[in-house]
Coordinates of C-alpha atoms and ligand atoms in Angstrom, one line a residue:
M860 CA -8.7 -22.1 5.8
F861 CA -6.1 -23.6 3.6
N862 CA -6.4 -21.1 0.8
K863 CA -5.1 -18.4 3.1
R864 CA -1.7 -20.0 3.3
V865 CA 1.2 -18.3 1.6
K866 CA 3.7 -20.5 -0.2
V867 CA 7.2 -20.4 1.2
K868 CA 8.6 -19.2 -2.1
D869 CA 6.4 -16.2 -2.1
L870 CA 7.0 -15.4 1.6
L871 CA 10.7 -15.4 1.0
A872 CA 10.2 -12.7 -1.6
T873 CA 7.9 -10.6 0.5
E874 CA 9.0 -7.4 2.3
P875 CA 8.6 -8.0 6.1
A876 CA 6.3 -5.5 7.8
N877 CA 5.1 -7.5 10.8
Q878 CA 2.1 -8.6 8.8
E879 CA 0.2 -11.7 9.8
V880 CA 0.8 -14.7 7.6
I881 CA -0.2 -18.3 7.6
V882 CA 2.4 -20.8 6.4
M883 CA 2.2 -24.6 6.2
G884 CA 4.8 -27.2 5.5
W885 CA 6.9 -30.1 6.7
V886 CA 9.6 -29.7 9.3
R887 CA 13.1 -30.2 7.9
T888 CA 15.0 -29.4 11.2
F889 CA 14.3 -28.0 14.6
R890 CA 17.2 -26.3 16.3
N891 CA 17.6 -25.2 19.9
N892 CA 13.9 -25.7 20.6
Q893 CA 13.4 -22.4 18.8
F894 CA 14.2 -22.4 15.1
I895 CA 12.1 -24.5 12.8
A896 CA 13.2 -24.9 9.2
L897 CA 9.9 -25.4 7.3
N898 CA 9.6 -26.5 3.7
D899 CA 6.5 -26.7 1.6
G900 CA 7.9 -27.9 -1.7
S901 CA 7.5 -24.6 -3.5
T902 CA 11.3 -24.0 -3.3
N903 CA 14.3 -25.7 -1.9
N904 CA 14.7 -22.7 0.5
N905 CA 13.1 -23.2 3.9
I906 CA 11.3 -20.5 5.8
Q907 CA 12.6 -20.1 9.4
V908 CA 9.8 -20.2 11.9
L909 CA 10.8 -18.7 15.3
A910 CA 9.1 -20.4 18.3
E911 CA 10.2 -18.0 21.0
L912 CA 11.3 -19.6 24.2
G913 CA 8.6 -19.6 26.8
T914 CA 5.8 -19.1 24.3
F915 CA 4.8 -22.7 23.6
E916 CA 4.2 -25.7 25.8
D917 CA 6.8 -28.4 26.0
A918 CA 4.2 -31.0 24.9
L919 CA 3.8 -29.2 21.6
L920 CA 7.5 -28.5 21.1
K921 CA 8.2 -32.2 21.5
R922 CA 6.0 -32.9 18.5
I923 CA 7.9 -30.6 16.2
T924 CA 10.1 -33.3 14.7
T925 CA 11.7 -33.9 11.3
G926 CA 8.9 -34.8 8.8
A927 CA 6.0 -33.5 10.9
S928 CA 3.6 -31.1 9.2
L929 CA 2.6 -27.8 10.7
K930 CA 0.3 -24.9 10.3
V931 CA 1.9 -21.7 11.6
T932 CA 0.3 -18.4 12.1
G933 CA 2.6 -15.5 12.9
E934 CA 4.2 -12.3 11.9
L935 CA 6.6 -11.9 9.0
I936 CA 9.6 -10.1 10.4
A937 CA 13.1 -9.2 9.2
S938 CA 15.4 -12.0 10.1
L939 CA 18.4 -11.4 12.3
G940 CA 19.9 -14.8 11.4
K941 CA 22.2 -15.3 8.5
G942 CA 21.1 -16.7 5.2
Q943 CA 17.5 -15.4 5.1
K944 CA 15.9 -12.1 4.8
V945 CA 12.6 -12.9 6.5
E946 CA 11.3 -15.3 9.1
V947 CA 8.0 -16.0 10.7
K948 CA 7.6 -15.2 14.4
A949 CA 5.0 -17.8 15.4
K950 CA 1.9 -16.9 17.3
T951 CA 0.2 -20.3 17.0
I952 CA 1.6 -23.6 15.9
E953 CA -0.7 -26.4 15.0
I954 CA 0.6 -29.9 14.3
L955 CA -1.3 -31.2 11.2
G956 CA 0.5 -34.5 11.2
D957 CA 3.0 -36.0 13.7
S958 CA 6.1 -37.8 12.5
D959 CA 7.8 -40.2 14.8
A960 CA 11.4 -39.1 14.6
E961 CA 12.6 -42.7 15.5
K962 CA 10.6 -44.2 12.6
F963 CA 10.7 -41.5 9.9
P964 CA 13.1 -43.0 7.3
L965 CA 14.6 -39.7 6.2
Q966 CA 16.9 -38.4 8.8
P967 CA 18.3 -34.8 8.7
K968 CA 21.5 -36.0 7.0
K969 CA 22.7 -37.0 3.6
H970 CA 21.2 -40.2 2.2
S971 CA 22.5 -42.0 -0.9
L972 CA 20.4 -41.9 -4.0
E973 CA 20.3 -45.8 -3.9
F974 CA 18.8 -45.6 -0.4
L975 CA 16.3 -43.0 -1.5
R976 CA 15.3 -45.1 -4.5
E977 CA 14.0 -47.7 -2.1
K978 CA 12.1 -44.9 -0.3
A979 CA 10.8 -43.4 -3.5
H980 CA 7.4 -42.6 -1.9
L981 CA 9.2 -40.2 0.5
R982 CA 12.1 -39.0 -1.6
F983 CA 10.1 -36.0 -2.8
R984 CA 10.7 -34.6 0.7
T985 CA 14.5 -34.3 0.0
Y986 CA 16.2 -31.3 -1.5
T987 CA 17.6 -33.2 -4.4
F988 CA 14.4 -34.8 -5.5
S989 CA 12.1 -31.8 -5.0
A990 CA 14.5 -29.9 -7.2
V991 CA 14.6 -32.6 -9.8
F992 CA 10.8 -32.8 -10.0
R993 CA 10.3 -29.0 -10.2
V994 CA 12.7 -29.0 -13.1
R995 CA 10.9 -31.9 -14.7
N996 CA 7.7 -29.9 -14.3
T997 CA 9.2 -26.8 -15.9
L998 CA 10.5 -28.8 -18.8
S999 CA 7.1 -30.4 -19.4
F1000 CA 5.5 -27.0 -19.6
A1001 CA 8.3 -25.6 -21.8
I1002 CA 7.6 -28.5 -24.3
H1003 CA 4.0 -27.5 -24.7
K1004 CA 4.9 -23.8 -24.9
F1005 CA 7.5 -24.4 -27.6
F1006 CA 5.2 -26.3 -29.8
Y1007 CA 2.1 -24.3 -29.1
E1008 CA 3.9 -21.1 -30.1
K1009 CA 5.0 -22.7 -33.3
G1010 CA 1.4 -23.7 -34.2
F1011 CA 1.9 -27.5 -33.7
V1012 CA -1.2 -29.5 -32.7
Y1013 CA -0.8 -31.6 -29.5
L1014 CA -2.1 -35.0 -30.5
H1015 CA -3.1 -37.7 -28.0
T1016 CA -2.0 -41.0 -29.6
P1017 CA -3.3 -44.3 -28.2
I1018 CA -1.6 -46.1 -25.3
I1019 CA -3.0 -49.4 -26.4
T1020 CA -2.2 -50.4 -30.0
A1021 CA -2.1 -53.4 -32.3
S1022 CA 1.1 -52.4 -34.1
D1023 CA 4.8 -52.4 -33.3
A1024 CA 5.8 -48.9 -34.5
E1025 CA 9.5 -49.6 -34.1
G1026 CA 9.4 -53.2 -35.4
A1027 CA 11.6 -54.2 -32.6
G1028 CA 9.2 -56.6 -30.8
E1029 CA 9.9 -55.1 -27.4
M1030 CA 6.2 -54.9 -26.4
F1031 CA 4.2 -55.4 -23.3
R1032 CA 1.1 -57.4 -24.2
V1033 CA -2.4 -56.2 -23.2
S1034 CA -4.9 -58.9 -22.9
T1035 CA -7.9 -60.1 -20.8
L1036 CA -7.5 -63.7 -21.8
P1037 CA -7.0 -66.1 -18.9
F1038 CA -3.3 -66.8 -18.4
D1039 CA -3.8 -70.4 -17.2
N1040 CA -6.1 -71.5 -20.0
P1041 CA -6.3 -69.2 -23.0
P1042 CA -8.5 -70.1 -26.0
R1043 CA -6.4 -71.7 -28.7
N1044 CA -6.5 -72.2 -32.5
E1045 CA -6.3 -75.6 -34.0
D1046 CA -2.5 -75.3 -34.4
G1047 CA -2.1 -74.6 -30.7
S1048 CA -1.4 -70.8 -31.0
I1049 CA -3.4 -68.4 -28.8
N1050 CA -6.7 -67.3 -30.4
F1051 CA -6.7 -63.6 -30.0
K1052 CA -10.0 -63.3 -31.8
E1053 CA -11.5 -64.1 -28.4
D1054 CA -9.5 -61.4 -26.7
F1055 CA -10.9 -58.1 -25.6
F1056 CA -10.1 -56.2 -28.8
G1057 CA -10.5 -59.3 -31.0
K1058 CA -6.8 -59.1 -31.9
A1059 CA -3.4 -59.1 -30.2
T1060 CA -2.7 -55.8 -28.6
N1061 CA 0.2 -54.2 -26.7
L1062 CA 1.2 -51.0 -24.9
T1063 CA 2.6 -48.5 -27.4
V1064 CA 6.4 -48.3 -28.0
S1065 CA 5.9 -45.0 -29.9
G1066 CA 3.1 -42.7 -31.1
Q1067 CA 4.9 -42.0 -34.4
L1068 CA 2.8 -43.9 -36.8
E1069 CA -0.4 -42.4 -35.6
G1070 CA 1.4 -39.0 -35.5
E1071 CA 2.2 -39.4 -39.2
L1072 CA -1.5 -39.9 -39.9
A1073 CA -2.4 -36.6 -38.2
A1074 CA 0.7 -34.7 -39.5
T1075 CA -0.3 -35.5 -43.1
A1076 CA -3.5 -33.6 -42.5
L1077 CA -2.9 -31.1 -39.8
G1078 CA 0.6 -30.2 -40.9
E1079 CA 2.6 -30.2 -37.7
I1080 CA 1.7 -32.2 -34.6
Y1081 CA 3.5 -33.5 -31.5
T1082 CA 2.8 -36.2 -29.0
F1083 CA 4.0 -36.2 -25.4
G1084 CA 3.0 -39.3 -23.5
P1085 CA 4.1 -42.5 -21.8
T1086 CA 5.8 -45.1 -23.9
F1087 CA 6.6 -48.7 -22.9
R1088 CA 9.5 -51.0 -23.9
A1089 CA 9.9 -54.5 -22.7
E1090 CA 13.7 -54.4 -23.3
N1091 CA 15.6 -56.2 -20.6
S1092 CA 18.1 -53.3 -20.2
N1093 CA 19.3 -52.6 -16.7
T1094 CA 21.2 -49.5 -17.4
T1095 CA 21.3 -45.9 -16.1
R1096 CA 19.5 -44.7 -19.3
H1097 CA 16.7 -47.3 -19.8
L1098 CA 13.2 -47.4 -18.3
A1099 CA 10.4 -49.9 -19.2
E1100 CA 8.0 -46.9 -19.0
F1101 CA 9.3 -43.6 -20.1
W1102 CA 7.8 -40.4 -21.6
M1103 CA 8.6 -39.4 -25.1
I1104 CA 8.0 -36.2 -27.1
E1105 CA 7.4 -36.9 -30.8
P1106 CA 6.9 -34.1 -33.2
E1107 CA 5.9 -35.0 -36.8
M1108 CA 6.0 -32.5 -39.6
A1109 CA 4.6 -32.6 -43.2
F1110 CA 6.6 -30.7 -45.9
C1111 CA 9.8 -31.3 -43.9
D1112 CA 13.1 -33.0 -44.7
I1113 CA 15.9 -34.3 -42.6
E1114 CA 17.7 -30.9 -42.6
D1115 CA 14.6 -29.1 -41.3
N1116 CA 14.1 -32.0 -38.8
M1117 CA 17.6 -31.5 -37.4
N1118 CA 17.2 -27.8 -37.1
L1119 CA 14.0 -28.2 -35.2
A1120 CA 15.4 -30.7 -32.8
E1121 CA 18.4 -28.5 -32.1
E1122 CA 16.3 -25.5 -31.5
F1123 CA 13.9 -27.5 -29.3
I1124 CA 16.7 -28.8 -27.0
R1125 CA 18.2 -25.4 -26.7
Y1126 CA 14.8 -23.8 -25.9
L1127 CA 14.2 -26.4 -23.1
I1128 CA 17.5 -25.7 -21.5
K1129 CA 17.1 -22.0 -21.7
Y1130 CA 13.6 -22.2 -20.2
A1131 CA 14.8 -24.2 -17.2
M1132 CA 17.8 -21.9 -16.7
D1133 CA 15.5 -18.9 -16.7
N1134 CA 12.8 -20.4 -14.5
N1135 CA 14.6 -22.9 -12.2
R1136 CA 17.9 -21.2 -11.6
E1137 CA 18.0 -21.9 -7.9
D1138 CA 17.2 -25.6 -8.3
L1139 CA 19.8 -25.9 -11.1
E1140 CA 22.4 -24.3 -8.9
F1141 CA 21.5 -26.7 -6.1
L1142 CA 21.8 -29.6 -8.5
A1143 CA 25.1 -28.3 -9.9
T1144 CA 26.6 -28.3 -6.4
R1145 CA 25.2 -31.7 -5.7
L1146 CA 26.8 -33.1 -8.9
A1147 CA 30.1 -31.4 -8.1
E1148 CA 30.1 -33.2 -4.7
E1149 CA 29.2 -36.5 -6.3
E1150 CA 32.0 -36.2 -8.8
K1151 CA 34.6 -35.6 -6.1
Q1152 CA 34.2 -39.3 -5.4
L1153 CA 35.3 -40.2 -8.9
P1154 CA 38.8 -40.6 -10.2
Q1155 CA 40.0 -37.4 -12.0
D1156 CA 39.7 -38.8 -15.5
K1157 CA 36.0 -39.7 -14.9
R1158 CA 35.0 -36.2 -13.8
S1159 CA 33.2 -33.8 -16.1
E1160 CA 35.3 -31.0 -17.4
L1161 CA 32.4 -28.5 -17.0
G1162 CA 30.1 -28.0 -14.1
L1163 CA 26.4 -28.5 -14.7
I1164 CA 25.6 -24.8 -15.3
E1165 CA 28.7 -24.3 -17.5
K1166 CA 27.7 -27.4 -19.5
L1167 CA 24.2 -26.1 -20.1
D1168 CA 25.6 -22.6 -21.1
F1169 CA 28.0 -24.3 -23.4
V1170 CA 25.1 -26.2 -25.2
L1171 CA 23.1 -23.0 -25.5
N1172 CA 26.0 -21.2 -27.2
N1173 CA 27.5 -23.8 -29.5
A1174 CA 26.0 -25.4 -32.5
F1175 CA 25.8 -29.2 -32.4
E1176 CA 28.3 -31.1 -34.5
R1177 CA 26.7 -32.8 -37.6
I1178 CA 28.4 -35.8 -39.0
T1179 CA 27.4 -38.9 -41.0
Y1180 CA 27.5 -42.4 -39.7
T1181 CA 30.3 -43.1 -42.1
D1182 CA 32.3 -40.2 -40.6
A1183 CA 31.6 -41.5 -37.2
I1184 CA 32.9 -45.0 -38.0
N1185 CA 36.1 -43.5 -39.5
I1186 CA 36.7 -41.2 -36.5
L1187 CA 36.3 -44.3 -34.2
L1188 CA 38.6 -46.5 -36.4
E1189 CA 41.3 -43.8 -36.4
S1190 CA 41.1 -43.1 -32.7
N1191 CA 44.0 -44.1 -30.3
H1192 CA 41.3 -45.5 -28.1
Y1193 CA 40.5 -48.1 -30.9
K1194 CA 44.1 -48.7 -31.7
K1195 CA 44.8 -49.4 -28.1
K1196 CA 41.9 -51.8 -28.1
K1197 CA 40.0 -50.0 -25.4
F1198 CA 36.5 -50.4 -26.9
Q1199 CA 34.7 -53.5 -25.8
Y1200 CA 32.8 -53.9 -29.0
D1201 CA 34.5 -54.1 -32.4
I1202 CA 33.9 -51.4 -35.0
S1203 CA 33.2 -51.7 -38.7
W1204 CA 30.9 -50.1 -41.2
G1205 CA 27.4 -51.5 -40.6
I1206 CA 27.5 -52.0 -36.8
D1207 CA 25.0 -50.4 -34.5
L1208 CA 26.9 -47.8 -32.5
Q1209 CA 27.3 -49.0 -28.9
S1210 CA 27.0 -46.6 -26.1
E1211 CA 30.8 -46.6 -25.6
H1212 CA 31.2 -45.5 -29.2
E1213 CA 28.6 -42.8 -28.9
R1214 CA 30.1 -41.5 -25.7
Y1215 CA 33.6 -41.5 -27.2
L1216 CA 32.4 -39.3 -30.1
V1217 CA 30.6 -36.9 -27.8
E1218 CA 32.7 -36.7 -24.7
K1219 CA 36.2 -37.3 -26.0
H1220 CA 36.3 -36.4 -29.6
F1221 CA 33.8 -33.5 -30.2
K1222 CA 33.1 -32.5 -26.6
K1223 CA 29.6 -31.3 -27.5
P1224 CA 26.3 -32.8 -28.7
V1225 CA 26.6 -34.5 -32.1
I1226 CA 23.9 -35.3 -34.7
V1227 CA 24.7 -38.4 -36.7
T1228 CA 22.9 -39.0 -40.0
G1229 CA 22.9 -41.5 -42.8
Y1230 CA 22.8 -44.8 -40.8
P1231 CA 22.9 -48.1 -42.6
A1232 CA 19.3 -49.1 -43.5
A1233 CA 19.8 -52.6 -42.1
I1234 CA 20.0 -51.3 -38.5
K1235 CA 17.1 -48.8 -38.6
A1236 CA 13.3 -49.0 -38.6
F1237 CA 11.3 -49.7 -41.7
Y1238 CA 9.8 -46.2 -42.1
M1239 CA 13.0 -44.3 -42.7
R1240 CA 13.6 -42.8 -46.1
M1241 CA 16.1 -44.6 -48.3
N1242 CA 19.0 -42.4 -49.5
D1243 CA 20.1 -42.4 -53.1
D1244 CA 23.0 -44.7 -52.3
G1245 CA 20.4 -47.5 -51.7
K1246 CA 22.3 -48.5 -48.5
T1247 CA 21.7 -45.7 -45.9
V1248 CA 18.6 -44.0 -44.6
A1249 CA 17.8 -40.4 -43.7
A1250 CA 18.0 -41.1 -40.0
M1251 CA 19.3 -38.8 -37.4
D1252 CA 20.3 -39.5 -33.8
I1253 CA 21.4 -36.8 -31.4
L1254 CA 24.0 -37.9 -28.9
A1255 CA 24.5 -35.8 -25.8
P1256 CA 27.5 -35.8 -23.3
G1257 CA 26.9 -38.0 -20.3
I1258 CA 23.8 -39.5 -21.8
G1259 CA 24.4 -40.9 -25.3
E1260 CA 21.4 -41.0 -27.6
I1261 CA 18.8 -38.5 -26.5
V1262 CA 16.9 -38.1 -29.8
G1263 CA 16.1 -40.6 -32.6
G1264 CA 14.4 -39.4 -35.7
S1265 CA 14.3 -39.5 -39.5
Q1266 CA 12.7 -38.3 -42.7
R1267 CA 10.0 -40.8 -43.5
E1268 CA 9.8 -42.9 -46.6
E1269 CA 7.0 -41.2 -48.5
R1270 CA 7.3 -43.2 -51.7
L1271 CA 4.7 -46.0 -51.6
E1272 CA 6.6 -48.7 -53.6
K1273 CA 9.8 -48.1 -51.8
L1274 CA 8.0 -48.3 -48.4
E1275 CA 6.2 -51.5 -49.4
S1276 CA 9.3 -53.3 -50.5
R1277 CA 11.1 -52.2 -47.4
M1278 CA 8.3 -53.5 -45.2
K1279 CA 8.2 -56.8 -47.1
E1280 CA 12.0 -57.2 -46.6
M1281 CA 11.6 -56.6 -42.9
H1282 CA 8.5 -58.9 -42.5
I1283 CA 6.2 -56.1 -41.5
P1284 CA 2.6 -57.3 -42.1
L1285 CA 1.4 -55.0 -44.9
A1286 CA -2.3 -55.9 -44.7
E1287 CA -2.5 -54.9 -41.1
M1288 CA -0.7 -51.6 -41.8
D1289 CA -3.0 -50.6 -44.7
W1290 CA -4.1 -47.6 -42.8
Y1291 CA -0.5 -46.4 -42.6
L1292 CA 0.1 -47.0 -46.3
D1293 CA -3.0 -44.9 -47.2
T1294 CA -1.0 -41.7 -46.3
R1295 CA 1.4 -42.7 -49.1
R1296 CA -1.5 -43.5 -51.5
F1297 CA -3.4 -40.3 -51.2
G1298 CA -1.5 -37.1 -51.3
S1299 CA 1.8 -38.4 -50.0
V1300 CA 4.2 -35.6 -48.9
P1301 CA 7.8 -35.5 -47.7
H1302 CA 7.6 -35.5 -43.9
A1303 CA 9.9 -36.1 -41.0
G1304 CA 9.9 -36.2 -37.2
F1305 CA 11.8 -37.3 -34.2
G1306 CA 11.5 -38.6 -30.6
L1307 CA 13.1 -37.0 -27.6
G1308 CA 13.3 -39.2 -24.6
F1309 CA 12.0 -37.0 -21.8
E1310 CA 13.8 -38.6 -18.9
R1311 CA 17.1 -38.5 -20.8
M1312 CA 16.5 -34.8 -21.3
V1313 CA 15.7 -34.3 -17.6
Q1314 CA 18.9 -36.2 -16.8
F1315 CA 20.8 -33.9 -19.1
V1316 CA 19.4 -30.7 -17.5
T1317 CA 19.6 -31.9 -13.9
G1318 CA 22.9 -33.8 -14.1
M1319 CA 21.3 -36.8 -12.5
T1320 CA 23.4 -39.8 -13.5
N1321 CA 20.7 -42.5 -13.1
I1322 CA 17.5 -42.3 -15.1
R1323 CA 15.6 -43.9 -12.1
D1324 CA 16.2 -40.6 -10.3
V1325 CA 14.4 -38.3 -12.7
I1326 CA 11.0 -40.1 -13.0
P1327 CA 8.8 -40.2 -9.9
F1328 CA 8.1 -44.0 -10.0
P1329 CA 10.6 -45.8 -12.2
R1330 CA 9.6 -49.1 -13.9
T1331 CA 12.6 -51.2 -14.7
P1332 CA 13.2 -55.0 -15.0
K1333 CA 12.0 -56.7 -11.8
N1334 CA 10.8 -53.4 -10.3
A1335 CA 7.4 -51.9 -10.3
E1336 CA 7.2 -50.7 -6.7
F1337 CA 4.5 -48.1 -5.7
Ligands
4AD1806 O1 15.1 -44.0 -31.0 P1 13.7 -44.3 -30.6 O2 13.4 -45.8 -30.4 O3 12.8 -43.7 -31.7 C1 11.4 -43.8 -31.8 O4 10.7 -44.4 -31.0 C2 10.9 -43.0 -33.0 N1 9.5 -43.6 -33.3 C3 10.9 -41.6 -32.7 C4 10.3 -40.8 -33.9 O5 11.0 -40.6 -34.9 N2 9.1 -40.2 -33.7 O6 13.3 -43.5 -29.3 C5 13.4 -42.1 -29.2 C6 14.1 -41.7 -28.0 C7 15.5 -42.2 -27.8 O7 16.4 -41.4 -28.5 C8 15.7 -42.1 -26.3 O8 16.0 -40.8 -25.9 C9 14.3 -42.4 -25.8 O9 13.4 -42.2 -26.8 N3 14.3 -43.8 -25.4 C10 14.3 -44.3 -24.1 N4 14.3 -43.6 -22.9 C11 14.3 -44.3 -21.8 N5 14.2 -45.6 -21.7 C12 14.1 -46.3 -22.8 N6 14.0 -47.7 -22.7 C13 14.2 -45.7 -24.1 N7 14.1 -46.1 -25.4 C14 14.2 -45.0 -26.1
MG1807 MG1 16.9 -44.8 -31.4

C-alpha cells in the first residue's frame, strides 16, 4: 500500500490529467473546512488537498488538524487557486494518526529558534528545519561525490581511540570501570590495565592520525564521521559532538592542500545551489527577516544567495599569520581599543580577530598560513624560520574558522623532538612514527567542520540549529 504513494515534490512537478494519485503527509493547515495544506518532507512546498464541501463527514473533518497524518486518494487536477499548479481533489481521506490541536506544540505560526530547540524532536516538521536538514543531506552526498570522483578512498577511522590526536586534552573518556570504586595502582592513580581495553581510552577528537597511516599507503583518503570534544565552550559555533571531513594526501604540500580545500568548499556550495535552490531561497528569506531585527551595522551586506554566489566567483584571500597580526595592529578598530583581547605576534587569534579580518577587512574567506609553532599541534611541519609551521586555517564570514589543516612533519628527527617538547608520549605513538621511518613522504591534509559548513550554506546563526540533536555543555536531550 505505502509504495504507491507519490511524494509531494514529484506530484507538484506532474502534469494534471485527472489521474488517480495517493498522497500521504502531515497537515500543516486546514482552511475553510475545505483546503488542506499537506506536507511530506520531500519539499517545503505543500500540496493542496481539496476536501469538497458535503463530501466528507463532519466527524472526519474535525480530525484534520495541524500535525495529523493523512492518507489521501484522489484526482490530480489543475488548481484554480493561486500559488500552485496542481492540487488533489480528495475521494477518500484516511487519518493515519490524530494530532490533538490543543496539545500539539507546533502551532501554525512562527516559533522562535530557541523554542524549537527545546522541541528538537518535532522541529523537523517546520519549514526552516526541514529545509536545513535537506541541505545537510545534499552536502553530505556532495562530500562523498567530490572525493569519489577524485579517486580518494573513504576511510572509516575509529570512534574509540587511545590517543589524543590534537594534543589538547579535550577528550571524553570511554571506560567500563566502576565510577564509585575503580581499581587503583599503588600510587592511588586509576589502574586502566583493568579497564575494558586494558588502557585509558577516549572518544576520538580527530581521525587524522589514522588517516595519515592510510594516506601513506593508499595515496589519498578522507574520513567523514563524528568527532567529540569535551571543551566547555558555550558558543554559536561549538558542539561537543560534531562531524568532520578530513582528507589526507600523500605527495602533497601546503599549497596543494589550500587549493584542494578551496576547490572543495566551492564544490559543496555549488552542489547545494544546484540541487537545493528552493530550500536555499526559503532560508535566504528567513535570514533576511531575522536580520531585520538587528541594528543596521550588524546586518550582512549580502543576502544568503548573493553571499554564496560571491564565494563561488572570488578566490579566497591568502595571507600569513604575520600579515594578519600586522593588519590587526594597524586597524582603527585596534587603535580605538575595540578588541577585547590584546594583539601581538604569538597570540592565538581570537574569534573577534578572525571575524574582523574576514568581515571588515577582506570581506571574503581568508586562508591564514604560517602560524607560530607554539600555538599549533605537534604534527605540523616546521618552516625554515624555525618558529612557524605550515598550518592553514580557513576563516569564513559569519563563522570564523571553518577549516584547520597543515602540511605534516615528515622528517622523523624533527617530529620526535617536537613531540618531546610538547610532552607527547613517543612510545605510545610508535605506530605513528613508523610512517616516518619507512618510506616517509611529504603529505598534508585538513579538517572541515561539517556543521560550520552547513551553517555557512544555510545562513543559520547557531550551530545547534544545523545538527539534528545537538550535544553541548549540560545538554544531551533526546
Ligand atoms: O582545527 P581542528 O581542531 O583540526 C583538526 O582536528 C585536524 N586534525 C584537522 C586535520 O588537519 N585533519 O578542527 C578542524 C575543524 C575546525 O576548523 C572547525 O571547523 C571544526 O573542525 N571544529 C568544530 N566544529 C564544531 N564544534 C567544535 N567544538 C569544533 N572544533 C573544531
Ligand atoms: Mg583549528
